[in-house]
mmCIF file of C-alpha atoms in Angstrom:
data_model
loop_
_atom_site.group_PDB
_atom_site.id
_atom_site.type_symbol
_atom_site.label_atom_id
_atom_site.label_comp_id
_atom_site.label_asym_id
_atom_site.label_seq_id
_atom_site.Cartn_x
_atom_site.Cartn_y
_atom_site.Cartn_z
ATOM 1 C CA MET A 1 13.170 -14.108 -17.096
ATOM 2 C CA ARG A 2 11.793 -14.807 -13.646
ATOM 3 C CA PHE A 3 11.198 -11.932 -11.271
ATOM 4 C CA LEU A 4 9.711 -11.521 -7.812
ATOM 5 C CA HIS A 5 7.224 -8.658 -7.459
ATOM 6 C CA THR A 6 6.652 -7.234 -3.988
ATOM 7 C CA SER A 7 5.738 -3.853 -2.521
ATOM 8 C CA ASP A 8 4.511 -1.922 0.517
ATOM 9 C CA TRP A 9 6.946 -3.272 3.091
ATOM 10 C CA HIS A 10 6.214 -0.264 5.336
ATOM 11 C CA LEU A 11 9.303 -0.933 7.432
ATOM 12 C CA GLY A 12 8.885 0.651 10.858
ATOM 13 C CA ARG A 13 5.100 0.345 10.940
ATOM 14 C CA SER A 14 3.228 -1.021 13.934
ATOM 15 C CA LEU A 15 -0.214 -2.595 14.301
ATOM 16 C CA HIS A 16 -2.203 -0.807 17.008
ATOM 17 C CA ARG A 17 1.084 0.113 18.745
ATOM 18 C CA VAL A 18 2.464 -3.438 18.486
ATOM 19 C CA SER A 19 5.845 -3.401 16.730
ATOM 20 C CA MET A 20 5.930 -5.370 13.491
ATOM 21 C CA LEU A 21 9.721 -5.197 13.165
ATOM 22 C CA ASP A 22 10.308 -8.895 13.939
ATOM 23 C CA ALA A 23 7.591 -9.891 11.483
ATOM 24 C CA GLN A 24 9.120 -7.613 8.848
ATOM 25 C CA ALA A 25 12.529 -9.206 9.449
ATOM 26 C CA ALA A 26 10.967 -12.665 9.038
ATOM 27 C CA PHE A 27 9.408 -11.557 5.753
ATOM 28 C CA LEU A 28 12.757 -10.324 4.438
ATOM 29 C CA ASP A 29 14.324 -13.671 5.437
ATOM 30 C CA HIS A 30 11.573 -15.335 3.425
ATOM 31 C CA LEU A 31 12.125 -13.043 0.450
ATOM 32 C CA VAL A 32 15.853 -13.778 0.276
ATOM 33 C CA ALA A 33 15.195 -17.509 0.694
ATOM 34 C CA THR A 34 12.631 -17.390 -2.134
ATOM 35 C CA VAL A 35 15.120 -15.621 -4.393
ATOM 36 C CA ARG A 36 17.617 -18.421 -3.785
ATOM 37 C CA GLU A 37 15.238 -21.394 -3.891
ATOM 38 C CA ARG A 38 13.115 -20.320 -6.874
ATOM 39 C CA ASP A 39 15.968 -19.142 -9.125
ATOM 40 C CA VAL A 40 14.727 -15.572 -9.274
ATOM 41 C CA ASP A 41 16.473 -13.342 -11.813
ATOM 42 C CA ALA A 42 15.351 -9.954 -10.442
ATOM 43 C CA VAL A 43 13.432 -8.491 -7.490
ATOM 44 C CA LEU A 44 10.925 -5.664 -8.038
ATOM 45 C CA VAL A 45 9.834 -3.521 -5.060
ATOM 46 C CA ALA A 46 6.993 -1.195 -6.064
ATOM 47 C CA GLY A 47 7.256 1.492 -3.388
ATOM 48 C CA ASP A 48 6.522 2.231 0.267
ATOM 49 C CA VAL A 49 9.727 0.621 1.466
ATOM 50 C CA TYR A 50 9.317 2.632 4.669
ATOM 51 C CA ASP A 51 6.174 3.632 6.519
ATOM 52 C CA ARG A 52 7.082 7.285 6.864
ATOM 53 C CA ALA A 53 9.403 9.893 5.434
ATOM 54 C CA VAL A 54 11.734 9.806 8.447
ATOM 55 C CA PRO A 55 11.792 6.137 9.477
ATOM 56 C CA PRO A 56 13.148 4.916 12.819
ATOM 57 C CA LEU A 57 16.757 3.745 12.901
ATOM 58 C CA THR A 58 15.690 0.128 13.444
ATOM 59 C CA ALA A 59 13.767 0.214 10.151
ATOM 60 C CA VAL A 60 16.732 1.755 8.311
ATOM 61 C CA GLU A 61 19.018 -0.951 9.699
ATOM 62 C CA LEU A 62 16.584 -3.643 8.566
ATOM 63 C CA PHE A 63 16.507 -2.185 5.051
ATOM 64 C CA ASP A 64 20.291 -1.909 4.981
ATOM 65 C CA ASP A 65 20.600 -5.560 5.956
ATOM 66 C CA ALA A 66 18.147 -6.552 3.224
ATOM 67 C CA LEU A 67 20.165 -4.660 0.606
ATOM 68 C CA HIS A 68 23.389 -6.368 1.671
ATOM 69 C CA ARG A 69 21.766 -9.794 1.508
ATOM 70 C CA LEU A 70 20.232 -9.215 -1.917
ATOM 71 C CA ALA A 71 23.576 -7.945 -3.209
ATOM 72 C CA ALA A 72 25.317 -11.016 -1.762
ATOM 73 C CA VAL A 73 22.910 -13.299 -3.633
ATOM 74 C CA GLY A 74 23.925 -11.571 -6.856
ATOM 75 C CA VAL A 75 20.340 -10.962 -8.007
ATOM 76 C CA PRO A 76 19.536 -7.412 -9.168
ATOM 77 C CA ALA A 77 16.762 -5.498 -7.438
ATOM 78 C CA VAL A 78 14.789 -2.534 -8.767
ATOM 79 C CA MET A 79 12.996 -0.366 -6.193
ATOM 80 C CA ILE A 80 10.893 2.777 -6.409
ATOM 81 C CA SER A 81 9.748 5.227 -3.748
ATOM 82 C CA GLY A 82 6.090 5.278 -2.692
ATOM 83 C CA ASN A 83 3.846 7.928 -1.190
ATOM 84 C CA HIS A 84 4.969 6.996 2.349
ATOM 85 C CA ASP A 85 8.673 7.242 1.492
ATOM 86 C CA SER A 86 10.817 10.330 1.296
ATOM 87 C CA ALA A 87 12.031 9.977 -2.276
ATOM 88 C CA ARG A 88 15.116 12.092 -1.606
ATOM 89 C CA ARG A 89 16.129 10.154 1.485
ATOM 90 C CA LEU A 90 15.522 6.757 -0.096
ATOM 91 C CA GLY A 91 17.528 7.815 -3.137
ATOM 92 C CA VAL A 92 20.625 8.921 -1.219
ATOM 93 C CA GLY A 93 23.624 6.956 -2.501
ATOM 94 C CA ALA A 94 21.630 5.418 -5.358
ATOM 95 C CA GLY A 95 24.501 5.776 -7.824
ATOM 96 C CA LEU A 96 26.917 3.997 -5.517
ATOM 97 C CA ILE A 97 24.420 1.318 -4.463
ATOM 98 C CA GLU A 98 23.703 0.596 -8.129
ATOM 99 C CA ARG A 99 27.177 -0.883 -8.469
ATOM 100 C CA ALA A 100 26.009 -3.686 -6.170
ATOM 101 C CA GLY A 101 22.993 -4.402 -8.392
ATOM 102 C CA ILE A 102 20.460 -2.473 -6.290
ATOM 103 C CA HIS A 103 18.697 0.057 -8.505
ATOM 104 C CA LEU A 104 16.791 2.783 -6.599
ATOM 105 C CA ARG A 105 14.467 4.830 -8.790
ATOM 106 C CA THR A 106 13.204 7.838 -6.843
ATOM 107 C CA ASP A 107 13.562 10.752 -9.297
ATOM 108 C CA PRO A 108 10.508 11.269 -11.574
ATOM 109 C CA ALA A 109 12.737 12.845 -14.230
ATOM 110 C CA GLY A 110 14.497 9.507 -14.705
ATOM 111 C CA CYS A 111 11.378 7.443 -15.332
ATOM 112 C CA ASP A 112 12.358 6.814 -18.972
ATOM 113 C CA THR A 113 15.861 5.578 -18.118
ATOM 114 C CA PRO A 114 15.454 1.841 -17.595
ATOM 115 C CA VAL A 115 17.477 -0.726 -15.782
ATOM 116 C CA VAL A 116 18.396 -3.058 -18.619
ATOM 117 C CA LEU A 117 18.393 -6.734 -17.665
ATOM 118 C CA ALA A 118 19.125 -9.653 -19.966
ATOM 119 C CA ASP A 119 18.469 -13.370 -20.284
ATOM 120 C CA ASP A 120 18.885 -15.970 -23.027
ATOM 121 C CA HIS A 121 16.104 -14.342 -25.048
ATOM 122 C CA GLY A 122 17.508 -10.821 -25.064
ATOM 123 C CA GLU A 123 17.096 -7.603 -23.133
ATOM 124 C CA VAL A 124 14.389 -6.583 -20.687
ATOM 125 C CA ALA A 125 13.974 -2.828 -20.073
ATOM 126 C CA CYS A 126 12.766 -2.216 -16.524
ATOM 127 C CA TYR A 127 11.359 1.287 -15.907
ATOM 128 C CA GLY A 128 10.719 2.762 -12.459
ATOM 129 C CA LEU A 129 7.947 5.314 -11.882
ATOM 130 C CA PRO A 130 8.240 6.521 -8.287
ATOM 131 C CA TYR A 131 5.085 7.853 -6.667
ATOM 132 C CA LEU A 132 4.114 10.928 -8.673
ATOM 133 C CA GLU A 133 2.495 13.633 -6.540
ATOM 134 C CA PRO A 134 0.653 15.636 -9.241
ATOM 135 C CA ALA A 135 1.215 19.099 -7.746
ATOM 136 C CA LEU A 136 4.950 18.454 -7.414
ATOM 137 C CA VAL A 137 5.646 16.893 -10.838
ATOM 138 C CA LYS A 138 3.210 18.674 -13.196
ATOM 139 C CA ASP A 139 5.969 21.041 -14.355
ATOM 140 C CA GLU A 140 8.383 18.182 -14.993
ATOM 141 C CA PHE A 141 5.808 16.410 -17.160
ATOM 142 C CA LYS A 142 4.285 19.631 -18.564
ATOM 143 C CA THR A 143 0.705 18.602 -17.844
ATOM 144 C CA ASP A 144 -2.148 21.096 -17.764
ATOM 145 C CA LYS A 145 -4.149 19.017 -15.291
ATOM 146 C CA THR A 146 -2.921 18.271 -11.787
ATOM 147 C CA HIS A 147 -4.278 14.786 -11.258
ATOM 148 C CA HIS A 148 -2.834 11.294 -11.208
ATOM 149 C CA GLU A 149 -4.032 10.168 -14.615
ATOM 150 C CA ALA A 150 -2.339 13.137 -16.282
ATOM 151 C CA VAL A 151 1.084 12.736 -14.660
ATOM 152 C CA VAL A 152 1.186 8.925 -14.794
ATOM 153 C CA GLY A 153 0.058 9.090 -18.418
ATOM 154 C CA ALA A 154 2.800 11.589 -19.253
ATOM 155 C CA ALA A 155 5.411 9.417 -17.521
ATOM 156 C CA MET A 156 4.232 6.368 -19.459
ATOM 157 C CA ASP A 157 4.417 8.345 -22.713
ATOM 158 C CA ARG A 158 8.111 8.862 -21.951
ATOM 159 C CA VAL A 159 8.521 5.166 -21.207
ATOM 160 C CA ARG A 160 6.901 4.154 -24.508
ATOM 161 C CA ALA A 161 9.002 6.701 -26.403
ATOM 162 C CA ASP A 162 12.221 5.270 -24.968
ATOM 163 C CA LEU A 163 11.072 1.701 -25.577
ATOM 164 C CA ALA A 164 10.433 2.553 -29.233
ATOM 165 C CA THR A 165 14.144 3.384 -29.682
ATOM 166 C CA ARG A 166 15.283 -0.020 -28.446
ATOM 167 C CA PRO A 167 15.940 -3.129 -30.549
ATOM 168 C CA ALA A 168 12.876 -4.979 -31.820
ATOM 169 C CA GLY A 169 11.833 -7.714 -29.422
ATOM 170 C CA THR A 170 12.982 -5.856 -26.307
ATOM 171 C CA ARG A 171 10.647 -6.861 -23.480
ATOM 172 C CA SER A 172 9.596 -4.375 -20.859
ATOM 173 C CA LEU A 173 8.519 -3.978 -17.238
ATOM 174 C CA VAL A 174 7.349 -0.917 -15.340
ATOM 175 C CA LEU A 175 7.124 -0.381 -11.583
ATOM 176 C CA ALA A 176 4.546 2.167 -10.426
ATOM 177 C CA HIS A 177 3.006 3.301 -7.161
ATOM 178 C CA ALA A 178 -0.560 4.411 -7.828
ATOM 179 C CA PHE A 179 -4.240 3.639 -7.361
ATOM 180 C CA VAL A 180 -5.415 1.911 -10.532
ATOM 181 C CA ALA A 181 -9.137 1.767 -11.297
ATOM 182 C CA GLY A 182 -10.658 -1.556 -10.307
ATOM 183 C CA GLY A 183 -8.352 -2.084 -7.335
ATOM 184 C CA GLN A 184 -9.774 -2.958 -3.912
ATOM 185 C CA GLU A 185 -8.723 -0.681 -1.050
ATOM 186 C CA SER A 186 -8.174 -1.388 2.646
ATOM 187 C CA ASP A 187 -8.061 0.886 5.699
ATOM 188 C CA SER A 188 -4.273 1.031 5.964
ATOM 189 C CA GLU A 189 -3.456 2.923 2.768
ATOM 190 C CA ARG A 190 -2.919 6.671 2.883
ATOM 191 C CA ASP A 191 -5.413 8.610 0.753
ATOM 192 C CA ILE A 192 -3.849 10.001 -2.455
ATOM 193 C CA THR A 193 -7.018 11.595 -3.841
ATOM 194 C CA VAL A 194 -6.435 14.766 -5.859
ATOM 195 C CA GLY A 195 -9.299 16.940 -7.023
ATOM 196 C CA GLY A 196 -11.736 14.276 -5.889
ATOM 197 C CA VAL A 197 -10.068 11.696 -8.157
ATOM 198 C CA ALA A 198 -7.529 9.083 -7.085
ATOM 199 C CA ALA A 199 -7.631 6.335 -9.704
ATOM 200 C CA VAL A 200 -5.855 5.996 -13.025
ATOM 201 C CA PRO A 201 -7.117 3.605 -15.716
ATOM 202 C CA ALA A 202 -5.255 0.351 -16.247
ATOM 203 C CA GLY A 203 -4.896 1.251 -19.921
ATOM 204 C CA VAL A 204 -2.318 3.901 -19.017
ATOM 205 C CA PHE A 205 0.193 1.024 -18.797
ATOM 206 C CA ASP A 206 -0.488 -0.271 -22.308
ATOM 207 C CA GLY A 207 2.658 -0.984 -24.304
ATOM 208 C CA VAL A 208 4.692 -2.761 -21.622
ATOM 209 C CA ASP A 209 4.702 -6.462 -20.908
ATOM 210 C CA TYR A 210 4.135 -6.199 -17.161
ATOM 211 C CA ALA A 211 3.227 -3.452 -14.695
ATOM 212 C CA ALA A 212 4.326 -4.207 -11.108
ATOM 213 C CA LEU A 213 2.123 -2.032 -8.925
ATOM 214 C CA GLY A 214 2.330 -0.878 -5.338
ATOM 215 C CA HIS A 215 0.058 1.146 -3.009
ATOM 216 C CA LEU A 216 -2.969 -1.121 -2.464
ATOM 217 C CA HIS A 217 -2.345 -3.682 0.275
ATOM 218 C CA GLY A 218 -4.318 -6.590 -1.139
ATOM 219 C CA ALA A 219 -2.718 -8.792 -3.817
ATOM 220 C CA GLN A 220 -4.874 -8.485 -6.919
ATOM 221 C CA THR A 221 -4.905 -8.858 -10.662
ATOM 222 C CA ILE A 222 -6.231 -5.818 -12.522
ATOM 223 C CA THR A 223 -5.401 -7.404 -15.878
ATOM 224 C CA GLU A 224 -3.072 -10.259 -16.768
ATOM 225 C CA ARG A 225 -0.272 -7.731 -17.220
ATOM 226 C CA VAL A 226 -1.189 -5.243 -14.473
ATOM 227 C CA ARG A 227 -1.000 -6.561 -10.901
ATOM 228 C CA TYR A 228 -0.661 -5.493 -7.277
ATOM 229 C CA SER A 229 1.499 -7.647 -5.034
ATOM 230 C CA GLY A 230 -0.043 -6.143 -1.898
ATOM 231 C CA SER A 231 1.751 -5.699 1.416
ATOM 232 C CA PRO A 232 3.592 -8.720 2.848
ATOM 233 C CA LEU A 233 1.939 -8.219 6.254
ATOM 234 C CA ALA A 234 -1.498 -7.113 7.412
ATOM 235 C CA TYR A 235 -1.343 -3.538 8.680
ATOM 236 C CA SER A 236 -5.015 -3.105 9.627
ATOM 237 C CA PHE A 237 -7.900 -5.323 10.632
ATOM 238 C CA SER A 238 -9.533 -4.564 7.286
ATOM 239 C CA GLU A 239 -6.870 -6.922 5.890
ATOM 240 C CA ALA A 240 -7.858 -9.830 8.145
ATOM 241 C CA SER A 241 -9.125 -11.855 5.181
ATOM 242 C CA HIS A 242 -6.144 -11.090 2.924
ATOM 243 C CA ARG A 243 -3.828 -13.820 1.730
ATOM 244 C CA LYS A 244 -0.452 -12.084 1.865
ATOM 245 C CA THR A 245 1.788 -13.042 -1.049
ATOM 246 C CA MET A 246 4.371 -11.977 -3.595
ATOM 247 C CA TRP A 247 4.039 -12.511 -7.338
ATOM 248 C CA LEU A 248 6.563 -14.867 -8.933
ATOM 249 C CA VAL A 249 6.346 -13.958 -12.606
ATOM 250 C CA ASP A 250 7.931 -15.676 -15.585
ATOM 251 C CA LEU A 251 8.329 -13.373 -18.589
ATOM 252 C CA GLY A 252 8.572 -15.449 -21.751
ATOM 253 C CA ALA A 253 10.617 -14.862 -24.890
ATOM 254 C CA ALA A 254 7.711 -13.117 -26.642
ATOM 255 C CA GLY A 255 6.492 -11.238 -23.547
ATOM 256 C CA GLU A 256 4.006 -13.863 -22.374
ATOM 257 C CA ILE A 257 3.226 -13.829 -18.639
ATOM 258 C CA ASP A 258 2.956 -16.746 -16.205
ATOM 259 C CA ALA A 259 2.327 -15.585 -12.625
ATOM 260 C CA GLU A 260 2.233 -17.531 -9.352
ATOM 261 C CA ARG A 261 1.451 -16.282 -5.841
ATOM 262 C CA VAL A 262 4.098 -17.105 -3.229
ATOM 263 C CA ASP A 263 2.730 -16.999 0.319
ATOM 264 C CA CYS A 264 4.385 -14.778 2.916
ATOM 265 C CA PRO A 265 4.860 -15.951 6.519
ATOM 266 C CA VAL A 266 2.002 -15.041 8.869
ATOM 267 C CA PRO A 267 3.393 -14.036 12.287
ATOM 268 C CA ARG A 268 -0.031 -14.056 13.919
ATOM 269 C CA PRO A 269 -3.432 -14.198 12.191
ATOM 270 C CA LEU A 270 -5.960 -11.401 12.534
ATOM 271 C CA ALA A 271 -9.530 -11.971 13.671
ATOM 272 C CA ARG A 272 -12.527 -9.656 13.726
ATOM 273 C CA LEU A 273 -15.072 -10.785 16.334
ATOM 274 C CA ARG A 274 -18.520 -9.371 16.957
ATOM 275 C CA GLY A 275 -21.093 -9.945 19.679
ATOM 276 C CA ARG A 276 -21.884 -9.357 23.317
ATOM 277 C CA LEU A 277 -18.886 -9.596 25.612
ATOM 278 C CA ASP A 278 -20.134 -12.592 27.596
ATOM 279 C CA ASP A 279 -20.849 -14.470 24.362
ATOM 280 C CA LEU A 280 -17.346 -13.792 23.043
ATOM 281 C CA LEU A 281 -15.828 -15.031 26.289
ATOM 282 C CA GLU A 282 -17.876 -18.236 26.362
ATOM 283 C CA ASP A 283 -18.391 -19.278 22.733
ATOM 284 C CA PRO A 284 -16.378 -22.493 22.124
ATOM 285 C CA ALA A 285 -16.400 -21.826 18.377
ATOM 286 C CA LEU A 286 -13.965 -18.940 18.957
ATOM 287 C CA ALA A 287 -11.232 -21.128 20.476
ATOM 288 C CA GLY A 288 -9.265 -20.951 17.223
ATOM 289 C CA HIS A 289 -8.819 -17.200 17.634
ATOM 290 C CA GLU A 290 -7.341 -17.233 21.131
ATOM 291 C CA GLN A 291 -3.812 -16.699 19.803
ATOM 292 C CA SER A 292 -4.834 -14.228 17.087
ATOM 293 C CA PHE A 293 -4.600 -10.459 17.036
ATOM 294 C CA VAL A 294 -8.218 -9.588 17.777
ATOM 295 C CA GLU A 295 -10.491 -6.684 16.985
ATOM 296 C CA ALA A 296 -13.705 -7.102 18.973
ATOM 297 C CA THR A 297 -16.906 -5.232 18.199
ATOM 298 C CA LEU A 298 -19.112 -5.339 21.282
ATOM 299 C CA THR A 299 -22.854 -5.144 20.742
ATOM 300 C CA ASP A 300 -23.921 -5.047 24.424
ATOM 301 C CA PRO A 301 -26.780 -2.543 24.882
ATOM 302 C CA VAL A 302 -24.866 -1.078 27.841
ATOM 303 C CA ARG A 303 -21.098 -0.749 27.831
ATOM 304 C CA PRO A 304 -19.649 -3.542 30.043
ATOM 305 C CA ALA A 305 -17.213 -2.812 32.852
ATOM 306 C CA ASP A 306 -13.497 -3.338 32.097
ATOM 307 C CA PRO A 307 -14.206 -4.818 28.654
ATOM 308 C CA MET A 308 -10.619 -4.923 27.359
ATOM 309 C CA ALA A 309 -9.244 -6.522 30.528
ATOM 310 C CA ARG A 310 -11.959 -9.165 30.469
ATOM 311 C CA LEU A 311 -11.495 -9.790 26.764
ATOM 312 C CA ALA A 312 -7.735 -10.210 27.228
ATOM 313 C CA GLU A 313 -8.309 -13.035 29.705
ATOM 314 C CA ARG A 314 -9.383 -15.228 26.796
ATOM 315 C CA PHE A 315 -7.772 -13.345 23.890
ATOM 316 C CA PRO A 316 -4.390 -12.127 25.193
ATOM 317 C CA TYR A 317 -3.562 -10.489 21.847
ATOM 318 C CA ALA A 318 -6.716 -8.366 21.681
ATOM 319 C CA LEU A 319 -5.683 -5.003 20.213
ATOM 320 C CA SER A 320 -8.828 -3.123 19.301
ATOM 321 C CA LEU A 321 -12.228 -2.620 20.873
ATOM 322 C CA VAL A 322 -15.216 -1.132 19.048
ATOM 323 C CA PHE A 323 -18.626 -0.422 20.591
ATOM 324 C CA GLU A 324 -21.746 -0.785 18.438
ATOM 325 C CA PRO A 325 -24.573 -1.344 20.931
ATOM 326 C CA GLU A 326 -27.653 -3.188 19.797
ATOM 327 C CA ARG A 327 -30.542 -0.789 19.302
ATOM 328 C CA ALA A 328 -34.272 -1.228 19.167
ATOM 329 C CA GLU A 329 -35.720 -0.998 15.674
ATOM 330 C CA GLU A 330 -37.294 2.364 16.457
ATOM 331 C CA ASP A 331 -33.936 3.767 17.600
ATOM 332 C CA THR A 332 -32.535 5.056 14.338
ATOM 333 C CA VAL A 333 -30.014 7.513 15.776
ATOM 334 C CA ALA A 334 -26.604 6.210 14.703
ATOM 335 C CA SER A 335 -23.472 6.932 16.692
ATOM 336 C CA TYR A 336 -21.058 9.591 15.468
ATOM 337 C CA ALA A 337 -18.500 6.927 14.514
ATOM 338 C CA GLU A 338 -21.139 5.000 12.571
ATOM 339 C CA ARG A 339 -22.180 8.108 10.664
ATOM 340 C CA LEU A 340 -18.570 8.797 9.637
ATOM 341 C CA LYS A 341 -17.633 5.221 8.759
ATOM 342 C CA GLY A 342 -16.464 4.906 5.168
ATOM 343 C CA ARG A 343 -16.832 8.633 4.420
ATOM 344 C CA SER A 344 -14.084 10.811 2.965
ATOM 345 C CA ASP A 345 -12.840 14.057 4.504
ATOM 346 C CA GLN A 346 -14.630 15.909 1.705
ATOM 347 C CA GLU A 347 -17.956 14.220 2.465
ATOM 348 C CA ILE A 348 -17.612 14.860 6.202
ATOM 349 C CA ALA A 349 -16.907 18.556 5.564
ATOM 350 C CA GLU A 350 -19.905 18.833 3.234
ATOM 351 C CA ASP A 351 -22.116 17.197 5.862
ATOM 352 C CA PHE A 352 -20.862 19.677 8.451
ATOM 353 C CA VAL A 353 -21.765 22.609 6.210
ATOM 354 C CA ALA A 354 -25.244 21.145 5.730
ATOM 355 C CA HIS A 355 -25.624 20.641 9.486
ATOM 356 C CA VAL A 356 -24.708 24.185 10.537
ATOM 357 C CA ARG A 357 -26.333 26.007 7.617
ATOM 358 C CA GLY A 358 -29.323 23.837 6.843
ATOM 359 C CA SER A 359 -28.279 23.235 3.231
ATOM 360 C CA GLY A 360 -25.260 21.599 1.658
ATOM 361 C CA PRO A 361 -22.506 23.411 -0.263
ATOM 362 C CA ASP A 362 -23.040 24.372 -3.887
ATOM 363 C CA GLU A 363 -20.617 23.326 -6.630
ATOM 364 C CA ARG A 364 -18.359 26.360 -6.129
ATOM 365 C CA GLU A 365 -18.145 25.702 -2.388
ATOM 366 C CA ARG A 366 -17.459 22.004 -2.975
ATOM 367 C CA THR A 367 -14.583 23.004 -5.246
ATOM 368 C CA VAL A 368 -13.181 25.297 -2.536
ATOM 369 C CA LEU A 369 -13.357 22.492 0.032
ATOM 370 C CA ARG A 370 -11.728 20.009 -2.351
ATOM 371 C CA GLU A 371 -8.914 22.425 -3.184
ATOM 372 C CA ALA A 372 -8.343 23.095 0.527
ATOM 373 C CA PHE A 373 -7.974 19.384 1.281
ATOM 374 C CA ASP A 374 -5.669 18.964 -1.729
ATOM 375 C CA ASP A 375 -3.528 21.923 -0.603
ATOM 376 C CA VAL A 376 -3.140 20.482 2.901
ATOM 377 C CA ARG A 377 -2.178 17.057 1.561
ATOM 378 C CA VAL A 378 0.354 18.587 -0.866
ATOM 379 C CA GLU A 379 1.778 20.785 1.905
ATOM 380 C CA ILE A 380 2.329 17.675 4.017
ATOM 381 C CA SER A 381 4.075 15.982 1.068
ATOM 382 C CA VAL A 382 6.285 18.994 0.436
ATOM 383 C CA ARG A 383 7.178 19.224 4.124
ATOM 384 C CA GLU A 384 8.135 15.543 4.178
ATOM 385 C CA VAL A 385 10.293 15.934 1.056
ATOM 386 C CA ALA A 386 11.995 19.063 2.406
ATOM 387 C CA GLY A 387 12.412 17.649 5.898
#
């Protein structure tokens, strides 16, 4: 069986206030064309169909069009909700849509009810694990611990239990939206850390032939059978070096895997430039970036006048400007932005406590801070689900 693994469409998202809707439409054209041209048997979409719980109408219309086109091709699609989606909204009409071969899996309680596909070699059970917010699903899965490894592990136990009841030789797939240990992050993913821990081990997916993952935006292979497709478009400048693809996976008669990356269309490349403003404007080696989306980090010791306007004269698609002035070696005082770069909310809060009190928080205080951040994140999730 040949399937196309994709995820993290984030329909409705922009890049530094530039609409990506046309680029998203071009990607969906490419996806449907790939399904036709490469004889795909099923499409797997591993979450974050939309960029937010209440997407704009234009994004909903784009998704609706994609569903109609996939149904018209006659190729089944299995989709799960991600942490950016409203599971309840995405799942509206799922029973009716399923008649057209579009299988929306948004209810955690149904994770052990597979979509059963078939080819010449027999049946393939395809399980969908929507994004599992630990605080919201711990009762469903009866876990003592409220973290991702516990709830994803409990969901996979249900999957393996159901698979054990099926005929010998039944092959299996699972879609999941999670941060798996060993994956490389980028700046455009929403933090899903709980209790200071975000990752689940790849071994949690043992027992199935292929795990189609979503959440991380870079295509990557965790193991031969556990892979991220990544997002089809770059949604932050941290993804400038990404090769955006989908996985075209052939699942053999005995569960063997053969995977190929299929490139996605690039509407406009991203470039990260660094240097003094005059050098960026005059350097002939940068001519190849004049039609790129540009993030420029200016190192001028003194902030230049009208830097964005001047930069746009050569790079009309410049979107982001960062100032990191060159400093003398003896000047060790970093800027506020530099001090915060790459630090979590928890670390920033702990630093603040140390700054105002003269000593950092003890273990009990760190636990209180961590629980406060977790409570806020869960409250936001609950509000999105209820809204």
